[in-house]
């Protein structure tokens, strides 16, 4: 007989977080043990961009995030069509990477 998992994770979404934060750029850095993703809002005509949120993930969770994003992008494109990236450059404006810092 299978043993049922009685524990459930309850996730709370505070109202101020549920509104979300707009970002149109991400900067990714990593060390040997974690990935750091800075979500940035870059506004036209403003010479300074501000980090809106920083997320730090261990390596396993970073890979899981990558896989679930790929899965969801595939589902989105199956329903709405391919997402066009002008010039087919992955790093513009989202996805800036190559910064290798020690965290």
Coordinates of N, CA and C in Angstrom, one line a residue:
X1 N 0.8 -1.2 0.0 CA 0.0 0.0 0.0 C 0.9 1.3 0.0
X2 N 0.5 2.2 -0.9 CA 1.3 3.5 -0.9 C 1.1 4.3 0.3
X3 N 2.2 4.9 0.7 CA 2.0 5.9 1.8 C 1.8 7.3 1.3
X4 N 0.7 7.9 1.7 CA 0.4 9.3 1.1 C 1.3 10.3 1.8
X5 N 1.7 11.3 1.0 CA 2.5 12.4 1.6 C 1.5 13.4 2.3
X6 N 1.5 13.4 3.6 CA 0.6 14.3 4.3 C 1.0 15.7 4.4
X7 N 2.3 16.0 4.2 CA 2.7 17.4 4.3 C 2.6 18.1 3.0
X8 N 2.1 19.3 3.0 CA 1.9 20.1 1.8 C 2.6 21.5 2.1
X9 N 3.2 22.0 1.1 CA 3.8 23.3 1.2 C 2.8 24.4 0.9
X10 N 2.6 25.3 1.8 CA 1.7 26.4 1.7 C 2.6 27.6 1.3
X11 N 2.3 28.3 0.2 CA 3.1 29.4 -0.3 C 2.2 30.7 -0.1
X12 N 2.8 31.6 0.6 CA 2.1 32.9 0.8 C 2.6 33.9 -0.2
X13 N 1.7 34.6 -0.8 CA 2.1 35.7 -1.7 C 1.6 37.0 -1.1
X14 N 2.5 37.8 -0.5 CA 2.1 39.0 0.1 C 1.6 40.0 -0.9
X15 N 0.6 40.8 -0.6 CA 0.0 41.7 -1.6 C 1.0 42.6 -2.3
X16 N 2.0 43.2 -1.5 CA 3.0 44.0 -2.1 C 3.9 43.3 -3.1
X17 N 4.1 42.0 -3.0 CA 4.9 41.2 -3.9 C 4.0 40.8 -5.1
X18 N 2.7 40.5 -4.9 CA 1.8 40.0 -5.9 C 1.7 41.0 -7.1
X19 N 1.9 42.3 -6.8 CA 1.8 43.3 -7.9 C 3.0 43.2 -8.9
X20 N 4.0 42.5 -8.5 CA 5.2 42.3 -9.4 C 6.0 43.6 -9.6
X21 N 7.2 43.4 -10.2 CA 8.1 44.4 -10.5 C 8.5 44.3 -11.9
X22 N 8.4 45.4 -12.7 CA 8.8 45.3 -14.1 C 10.3 45.4 -14.2
X23 N 10.9 44.5 -15.0 CA 12.3 44.5 -15.4 C 12.4 44.2 -16.9
X24 N 13.3 44.8 -17.6 CA 13.5 44.6 -19.0 C 15.0 44.2 -19.3
X25 N 15.7 43.8 -18.2 CA 17.1 43.3 -18.4 C 17.4 42.4 -17.2
X26 N 18.2 41.4 -17.4 CA 18.7 40.6 -16.4 C 20.2 40.4 -16.5
X27 N 20.9 40.5 -15.4 CA 22.3 40.2 -15.4 C 22.5 39.0 -14.5
X28 N 23.3 38.0 -15.1 CA 23.5 36.8 -14.4 C 25.0 36.6 -14.1
X29 N 25.3 36.3 -12.8 CA 26.6 36.0 -12.4 C 26.6 34.7 -11.7
X30 N 27.8 34.1 -11.5 CA 27.8 32.8 -10.8 C 29.1 32.6 -10.1
X31 N 29.1 31.8 -9.1 CA 30.3 31.3 -8.4 C 30.2 29.8 -8.6
X32 N 31.1 29.1 -7.9 CA 31.1 27.6 -7.9 C 29.8 27.0 -7.2
X33 N 29.2 27.8 -6.4 CA 28.1 27.3 -5.6 C 26.7 27.9 -5.8
X34 N 26.7 29.1 -6.5 CA 25.4 29.7 -6.7 C 25.3 30.6 -7.9
X35 N 24.1 31.0 -8.3 CA 23.9 31.9 -9.4 C 23.2 33.1 -8.8
X36 N 23.5 34.3 -9.3 CA 22.9 35.5 -8.9 C 22.3 36.1 -10.1
X37 N 21.0 36.5 -10.0 CA 20.3 37.1 -11.1 C 19.8 38.4 -10.6
X38 N 20.3 39.5 -11.2 CA 19.8 40.9 -11.0 C 18.8 41.2 -12.0
X39 N 17.6 41.6 -11.6 CA 16.6 42.0 -12.6 C 16.6 43.6 -12.5
X40 N 16.8 44.2 -13.7 CA 17.1 45.6 -13.9 C 16.0 46.2 -14.7
X41 N 15.6 47.5 -14.4 CA 14.7 48.3 -15.2 C 15.6 49.3 -15.8
X42 N 15.6 49.3 -17.2 CA 16.4 50.2 -18.0 C 15.4 51.1 -18.7
X43 N 15.3 52.4 -18.4 CA 14.3 53.2 -19.1 C 15.0 54.1 -20.2
X44 N 14.3 54.2 -21.3 CA 14.9 55.0 -22.4 C 15.2 56.4 -22.0
X45 N 16.4 56.9 -22.4 CA 16.7 58.3 -22.1 C 17.3 58.5 -20.7
X46 N 17.3 57.5 -19.9 CA 17.8 57.6 -18.5 C 19.2 56.9 -18.5
X47 N 20.3 57.6 -18.1 CA 21.6 57.0 -18.2 C 21.9 56.0 -17.1
X48 N 21.1 55.9 -16.2 CA 21.4 55.0 -15.1 C 20.2 54.0 -14.9
X49 N 20.5 52.7 -14.9 CA 19.5 51.6 -14.7 C 19.6 51.2 -13.2
X50 N 18.4 50.8 -12.7 CA 18.4 50.4 -11.3 C 18.0 48.9 -11.2
X51 N 18.7 48.2 -10.3 CA 18.4 46.8 -10.0 C 17.1 46.8 -9.2
X52 N 16.1 46.1 -9.7 CA 14.8 46.0 -9.0 C 14.7 44.9 -8.0
X53 N 15.5 43.8 -8.3 CA 15.4 42.6 -7.5 C 16.6 41.8 -7.7
X54 N 17.2 41.2 -6.7 CA 18.3 40.3 -6.8 C 17.8 38.9 -6.3
X55 N 18.0 37.9 -7.1 CA 17.6 36.5 -6.7 C 18.9 35.7 -6.6
X56 N 19.2 35.0 -5.6 CA 20.3 34.1 -5.4 C 19.8 32.7 -5.3
X57 N 20.3 31.8 -6.2 CA 19.9 30.4 -6.3 C 21.1 29.5 -6.2
X58 N 20.9 28.4 -5.5 CA 22.0 27.4 -5.6 C 22.0 26.8 -7.0
X59 N 23.0 26.0 -7.3 CA 23.2 25.6 -8.7 C 22.1 24.7 -9.1
X60 N 21.6 23.8 -8.3 CA 20.5 22.9 -8.6 C 19.2 23.7 -8.9
X61 N 18.9 24.6 -8.1 CA 17.7 25.4 -8.4 C 17.9 26.3 -9.6
X62 N 19.1 26.8 -9.9 CA 19.3 27.5 -11.1 C 19.0 26.7 -12.4
X63 N 19.5 25.4 -12.3 CA 19.2 24.5 -13.4 C 17.7 24.2 -13.5
X64 N 17.1 24.0 -12.4 CA 15.6 23.7 -12.4 C 14.9 24.9 -13.0
X65 N 15.3 26.1 -12.7 CA 14.7 27.3 -13.2 C 14.8 27.4 -14.7
X66 N 16.0 27.1 -15.2 CA 16.3 27.1 -16.6 C 15.4 26.1 -17.3
X67 N 15.2 24.9 -16.8 CA 14.4 23.9 -17.4 C 12.9 24.2 -17.4
X68 N 12.4 24.8 -16.3 CA 11.0 25.1 -16.3 C 10.7 26.3 -17.2
X69 N 11.7 27.3 -17.3 CA 11.5 28.4 -18.3 C 11.5 27.8 -19.7
X70 N 12.4 26.9 -20.0 CA 12.4 26.3 -21.4 C 11.0 25.7 -21.7
X71 N 10.5 24.9 -20.7 CA 9.3 24.2 -20.9 C 8.1 25.2 -21.1
X72 N 8.1 26.2 -20.3 CA 7.0 27.2 -20.4 C 7.1 28.1 -21.6
X73 N 8.3 28.3 -22.1 CA 8.4 29.1 -23.4 C 7.9 28.2 -24.5
X74 N 8.3 26.9 -24.5 CA 7.8 26.0 -25.5 C 6.2 25.9 -25.5
X75 N 5.6 25.9 -24.4 CA 4.2 25.9 -24.3 C 3.6 27.2 -24.8
X76 N 4.2 28.3 -24.4 CA 3.7 29.6 -24.9 C 3.8 29.7 -26.4
X77 N 5.0 29.3 -27.0 CA 5.1 29.4 -28.4 C 4.2 28.4 -29.2
X78 N 3.9 27.3 -28.6 CA 2.9 26.4 -29.2 C 1.5 27.0 -29.3
X79 N 1.2 27.8 -28.3 CA -0.1 28.5 -28.3 C -0.2 29.8 -29.1
X80 N 0.9 30.6 -28.9 CA 0.9 32.0 -29.5 C 1.8 32.2 -30.6
X81 N 2.7 31.3 -30.9 CA 3.7 31.5 -32.0 C 5.0 31.8 -31.4
X82 N 6.0 31.7 -32.3 CA 7.4 31.9 -31.8 C 7.7 33.3 -31.3
X83 N 8.4 33.4 -30.2 CA 8.8 34.7 -29.7 C 10.0 35.2 -30.5
X84 N 9.8 36.3 -31.1 CA 10.9 36.9 -31.9 C 11.9 37.7 -31.1
X85 N 13.1 37.4 -31.3 CA 14.2 38.1 -30.7 C 14.9 38.9 -31.8
X86 N 14.7 40.2 -31.9 CA 15.3 41.0 -33.0 C 16.9 40.7 -33.1
X87 N 17.3 40.4 -34.3 CA 18.7 40.1 -34.5 C 19.1 38.8 -34.0
X88 N 18.2 38.0 -33.4 CA 18.4 36.7 -32.9 C 19.6 36.7 -31.9
X89 N 19.7 37.8 -31.1 CA 20.7 37.9 -30.1 C 20.1 37.7 -28.7
X90 N 20.5 36.6 -28.1 CA 19.9 36.3 -26.8 C 20.1 37.3 -25.7
X91 N 21.3 38.0 -25.8 CA 21.6 38.9 -24.7 C 21.1 40.3 -24.8
X92 N 20.1 40.6 -25.7 CA 19.6 41.9 -25.8 C 18.1 41.9 -25.7
X93 N 17.5 42.7 -24.8 CA 18.2 43.3 -23.7 C 18.2 42.4 -22.4
X94 N 17.5 41.3 -22.5 CA 17.5 40.4 -21.3 C 18.6 39.4 -21.5
X95 N 19.1 38.9 -20.4 CA 20.0 37.8 -20.4 C 21.5 38.2 -20.5
X96 N 21.8 39.3 -20.0 CA 23.2 39.7 -20.0 C 24.0 38.7 -19.1
X97 N 25.0 38.1 -19.6 CA 25.8 37.2 -18.8 C 27.2 37.3 -19.1
X98 N 28.0 36.4 -18.5 CA 29.4 36.4 -18.7 C 30.1 37.0 -17.5
X99 N 29.4 37.6 -16.6 CA 30.0 38.2 -15.4 C 30.3 37.0 -14.5
X100 N 31.5 36.8 -14.1 CA 31.8 35.7 -13.3 C 32.4 36.2 -12.0
X101 N 31.6 36.4 -11.0 CA 32.0 36.9 -9.7 C 32.0 35.8 -8.7
X102 N 32.7 36.0 -7.7 CA 32.7 35.1 -6.5 C 31.6 35.6 -5.5
X103 N 30.7 34.8 -5.2 CA 29.6 35.2 -4.3 C 29.8 34.6 -3.0

